[in-house]
PDB file of C-alpha atoms in Angstrom:
ATOM      1  CA  UNK A   1      -0.105   0.005   0.005  1.00 89.00           C
ATOM      2  CA  UNK A   2       1.427   3.419  -1.016  1.00 92.00           C
ATOM      3  CA  UNK A   3       1.788   5.979   1.709  1.00 96.00           C
ATOM      4  CA  UNK A   4       0.287   9.410   1.741  1.00 96.00           C
ATOM      5  CA  UNK A   5       3.880  10.984   0.766  1.00 96.00           C
ATOM      6  CA  UNK A   6       4.038   8.511  -2.312  1.00 97.00           C
ATOM      7  CA  UNK A   7       0.418   9.637  -3.318  1.00 98.00           C
ATOM      8  CA  UNK A   8       1.363  13.184  -3.135  1.00 98.00           C
ATOM      9  CA  UNK A   9       4.470  12.571  -5.032  1.00 98.00           C
ATOM     10  CA  UNK A  10       2.339  10.655  -7.550  1.00 98.00           C
ATOM     11  CA  UNK A  11       0.260  13.866  -7.876  1.00 98.00           C
ATOM     12  CA  UNK A  12       3.241  15.990  -8.282  1.00 98.00           C
ATOM     13  CA  UNK A  13       4.759  13.784 -10.841  1.00 98.00           C
ATOM     14  CA  UNK A  14       1.563  13.587 -12.904  1.00 98.00           C
ATOM     15  CA  UNK A  15       1.385  17.474 -12.756  1.00 98.00           C
ATOM     16  CA  UNK A  16       5.049  17.721 -13.862  1.00 98.00           C
ATOM     17  CA  UNK A  17       4.428  15.265 -16.845  1.00 98.00           C
ATOM     18  CA  UNK A  18       1.433  17.376 -17.891  1.00 98.00           C
ATOM     19  CA  UNK A  19       3.599  20.587 -17.908  1.00 98.00           C
ATOM     20  CA  UNK A  20       6.359  18.839 -19.901  1.00 98.00           C
ATOM     21  CA  UNK A  21       3.806  18.014 -22.601  1.00 96.00           C
ATOM     22  CA  UNK A  22       1.485  21.093 -22.366  1.00 96.00           C
ATOM     23  CA  UNK A  23       0.885  22.467 -25.835  1.00 96.00           C
ATOM     24  CA  UNK A  24       1.633  26.088 -26.319  1.00 94.00           C
ATOM     25  CA  UNK A  25      -1.854  27.066 -27.129  1.00 96.00           C
ATOM     26  CA  UNK A  26      -5.446  25.827 -27.414  1.00 96.00           C
ATOM     27  CA  UNK A  27      -5.283  25.214 -31.092  1.00 96.00           C
ATOM     28  CA  UNK A  28      -2.200  22.901 -30.689  1.00 97.00           C
ATOM     29  CA  UNK A  29      -4.066  21.039 -27.838  1.00 97.00           C
ATOM     30  CA  UNK A  30      -7.229  20.551 -30.236  1.00 95.00           C
ATOM     31  CA  UNK A  31      -5.116  19.485 -32.995  1.00 97.00           C
ATOM     32  CA  UNK A  32      -2.994  16.760 -31.115  1.00 97.00           C
ATOM     33  CA  UNK A  33      -5.272  13.759 -30.101  1.00 96.00           C
ATOM     34  CA  UNK A  34      -2.358  11.977 -28.440  1.00 97.00           C
ATOM     35  CA  UNK A  35      -1.548  15.045 -26.207  1.00 97.00           C
ATOM     36  CA  UNK A  36      -5.048  15.470 -25.354  1.00 96.00           C
ATOM     37  CA  UNK A  37      -5.231  11.935 -24.179  1.00 95.00           C
ATOM     38  CA  UNK A  38      -1.973  12.007 -22.386  1.00 97.00           C
ATOM     39  CA  UNK A  39      -3.135  15.025 -20.409  1.00 97.00           C
ATOM     40  CA  UNK A  40      -6.428  13.246 -19.651  1.00 96.00           C
ATOM     41  CA  UNK A  41      -4.415  10.381 -18.215  1.00 96.00           C
ATOM     42  CA  UNK A  42      -2.284  12.542 -15.942  1.00 97.00           C
ATOM     43  CA  UNK A  43      -5.389  14.207 -14.581  1.00 97.00           C
ATOM     44  CA  UNK A  44      -7.018  10.699 -14.027  1.00 95.00           C
ATOM     45  CA  UNK A  45      -3.683   9.966 -12.198  1.00 97.00           C
ATOM     46  CA  UNK A  46      -3.895  12.932 -10.011  1.00 97.00           C
ATOM     47  CA  UNK A  47      -7.416  12.071  -9.049  1.00 96.00           C
ATOM     48  CA  UNK A  48      -6.827   8.446  -8.386  1.00 96.00           C
ATOM     49  CA  UNK A  49      -3.808   9.390  -5.897  1.00 97.00           C
ATOM     50  CA  UNK A  50      -6.018  12.021  -4.285  1.00 97.00           C
ATOM     51  CA  UNK A  51      -8.898   9.413  -3.879  1.00 96.00           C
ATOM     52  CA  UNK A  52      -6.522   6.940  -2.109  1.00 97.00           C
ATOM     53  CA  UNK A  53      -5.351   9.521   0.441  1.00 97.00           C
ATOM     54  CA  UNK A  54      -6.911   8.956   3.881  1.00 97.00           C
ATOM     55  CA  UNK A  55     -10.105  10.865   4.715  1.00 97.00           C
ATOM     56  CA  UNK A  56      -8.411  12.022   7.903  1.00 97.00           C
ATOM     57  CA  UNK A  57      -5.458  13.579   6.016  1.00 97.00           C
ATOM     58  CA  UNK A  58      -7.787  15.253   3.556  1.00 97.00           C
ATOM     59  CA  UNK A  59      -9.920  16.721   6.456  1.00 97.00           C
ATOM     60  CA  UNK A  60      -6.808  18.139   8.008  1.00 97.00           C
ATOM     61  CA  UNK A  61      -5.743  19.660   4.852  1.00 97.00           C
ATOM     62  CA  UNK A  62      -8.959  21.134   3.429  1.00 95.00           C
ATOM     63  CA  UNK A  63      -7.185  23.826   1.504  1.00 94.00           C
ATOM     64  CA  UNK A  64      -6.910  21.184  -1.353  1.00 96.00           C
ATOM     65  CA  UNK A  65     -10.052  20.760  -3.301  1.00 96.00           C
ATOM     66  CA  UNK A  66      -9.987  17.010  -2.747  1.00 97.00           C
ATOM     67  CA  UNK A  67     -13.526  16.370  -3.821  1.00 95.00           C
ATOM     68  CA  UNK A  68     -13.305  18.356  -6.984  1.00 94.00           C
ATOM     69  CA  UNK A  69     -10.071  16.601  -7.966  1.00 96.00           C
ATOM     70  CA  UNK A  70     -11.733  13.002  -7.064  1.00 94.00           C
ATOM     71  CA  UNK A  71     -14.902  14.118  -8.927  1.00 91.00           C
ATOM     72  CA  UNK A  72     -12.987  14.970 -11.962  1.00 89.00           C
ATOM     73  CA  UNK A  73     -11.211  11.770 -12.058  1.00 88.00           C
ATOM     74  CA  UNK A  74     -14.522   9.786 -11.687  1.00 83.00           C
ATOM     75  CA  UNK A  75     -16.055  11.762 -14.527  1.00 83.00           C
ATOM     76  CA  UNK A  76     -12.981  11.277 -16.809  1.00 82.00           C
ATOM     77  CA  UNK A  77     -12.849   7.415 -16.047  1.00 82.00           C
ATOM     78  CA  UNK A  78     -16.637   6.546 -16.031  1.00 79.00           C
ATOM     79  CA  UNK A  79     -17.998   9.080 -18.563  1.00 73.00           C
ATOM     80  CA  UNK A  80     -14.884   8.523 -20.902  1.00 67.00           C
ATOM     81  CA  UNK A  81     -17.182   8.920 -23.988  1.00 72.00           C
ATOM     82  CA  UNK A  82     -18.416  12.409 -22.989  1.00 78.00           C
ATOM     83  CA  UNK A  83     -15.042  14.162 -22.070  1.00 86.00           C
ATOM     84  CA  UNK A  84     -15.208  17.871 -22.210  1.00 89.00           C
ATOM     85  CA  UNK A  85     -12.082  18.891 -23.773  1.00 92.00           C
ATOM     86  CA  UNK A  86     -12.752  22.642 -22.724  1.00 92.00           C
ATOM     87  CA  UNK A  87     -12.812  21.646 -19.082  1.00 91.00           C
ATOM     88  CA  UNK A  88      -9.784  19.555 -19.478  1.00 94.00           C
ATOM     89  CA  UNK A  89      -7.921  22.518 -21.041  1.00 96.00           C
ATOM     90  CA  UNK A  90      -8.989  24.627 -18.152  1.00 94.00           C
ATOM     91  CA  UNK A  91      -7.789  22.269 -15.663  1.00 95.00           C
ATOM     92  CA  UNK A  92      -4.290  21.802 -17.097  1.00 96.00           C
ATOM     93  CA  UNK A  93      -3.868  25.536 -17.860  1.00 96.00           C
ATOM     94  CA  UNK A  94      -5.411  27.155 -14.881  1.00 96.00           C
ATOM     95  CA  UNK A  95      -5.505  24.613 -11.860  1.00 96.00           C
ATOM     96  CA  UNK A  96      -2.606  22.393 -11.921  1.00 97.00           C
ATOM     97  CA  UNK A  97      -0.084  25.145 -11.184  1.00 97.00           C
ATOM     98  CA  UNK A  98      -1.749  26.252  -7.888  1.00 97.00           C
ATOM     99  CA  UNK A  99      -2.279  22.463  -7.089  1.00 98.00           C
ATOM    100  CA  UNK A 100       1.465  21.776  -7.619  1.00 98.00           C
ATOM    101  CA  UNK A 101       2.211  24.391  -5.157  1.00 98.00           C
ATOM    102  CA  UNK A 102      -0.089  23.082  -2.557  1.00 97.00           C
ATOM    103  CA  UNK A 103       1.310  19.552  -3.011  1.00 98.00           C
ATOM    104  CA  UNK A 104       4.645  20.745  -2.598  1.00 97.00           C
ATOM    105  CA  UNK A 105       3.782  22.565   0.603  1.00 96.00           C
ATOM    106  CA  UNK A 106       2.126  19.529   1.897  1.00 97.00           C
ATOM    107  CA  UNK A 107       5.270  17.328   1.023  1.00 97.00           C
ATOM    108  CA  UNK A 108       7.431  19.888   2.771  1.00 95.00           C
ATOM    109  CA  UNK A 109       5.477  19.994   5.885  1.00 93.00           C
ATOM    110  CA  UNK A 110       5.619  16.160   5.965  1.00 91.00           C
ATOM    111  CA  UNK A 111       9.281  16.489   5.482  1.00 87.00           C
ATOM    112  CA  UNK A 112       9.024  14.442   2.348  1.00 70.00           C
ATOM    113  CA  UNK A 113       9.636  17.312  -0.135  1.00 65.00           C
TER     114      UNK A 113
END
C-alpha cells in the first residue's frame, strides 16, 4: 500500500508530466489527439492518487479541493465517452499550477519534499 507521501508525489509527478507536454496554445491542444489523451491520463492519475489518500489527512488539509479532484477523475474514467475538452484544457492551464504548489507545501510539511 502506498503512503500518503507517495500518493502526493504521484500527484506532483503527474502534474510535472502534464507541464512537460502542455501544448503552447489551445489550437495545438485541439489538433493533437495524443497530447489530449496524455493530459487526460495525467489528470486521472492525480484524481486516483487523491482518492487513495486517507479521509483524515484530507480533512486536516482542506485547502486542497480533494472532492473536485476526485470528482473530475470519476467523470473522466466513467464518462470517458463524453469528455469535455474545454474543461480539461482549463484544468491543465489554470488549476494544475496552484495544485502543484499546494502539493509541494504538503510534502514539505511532511518532511518529504
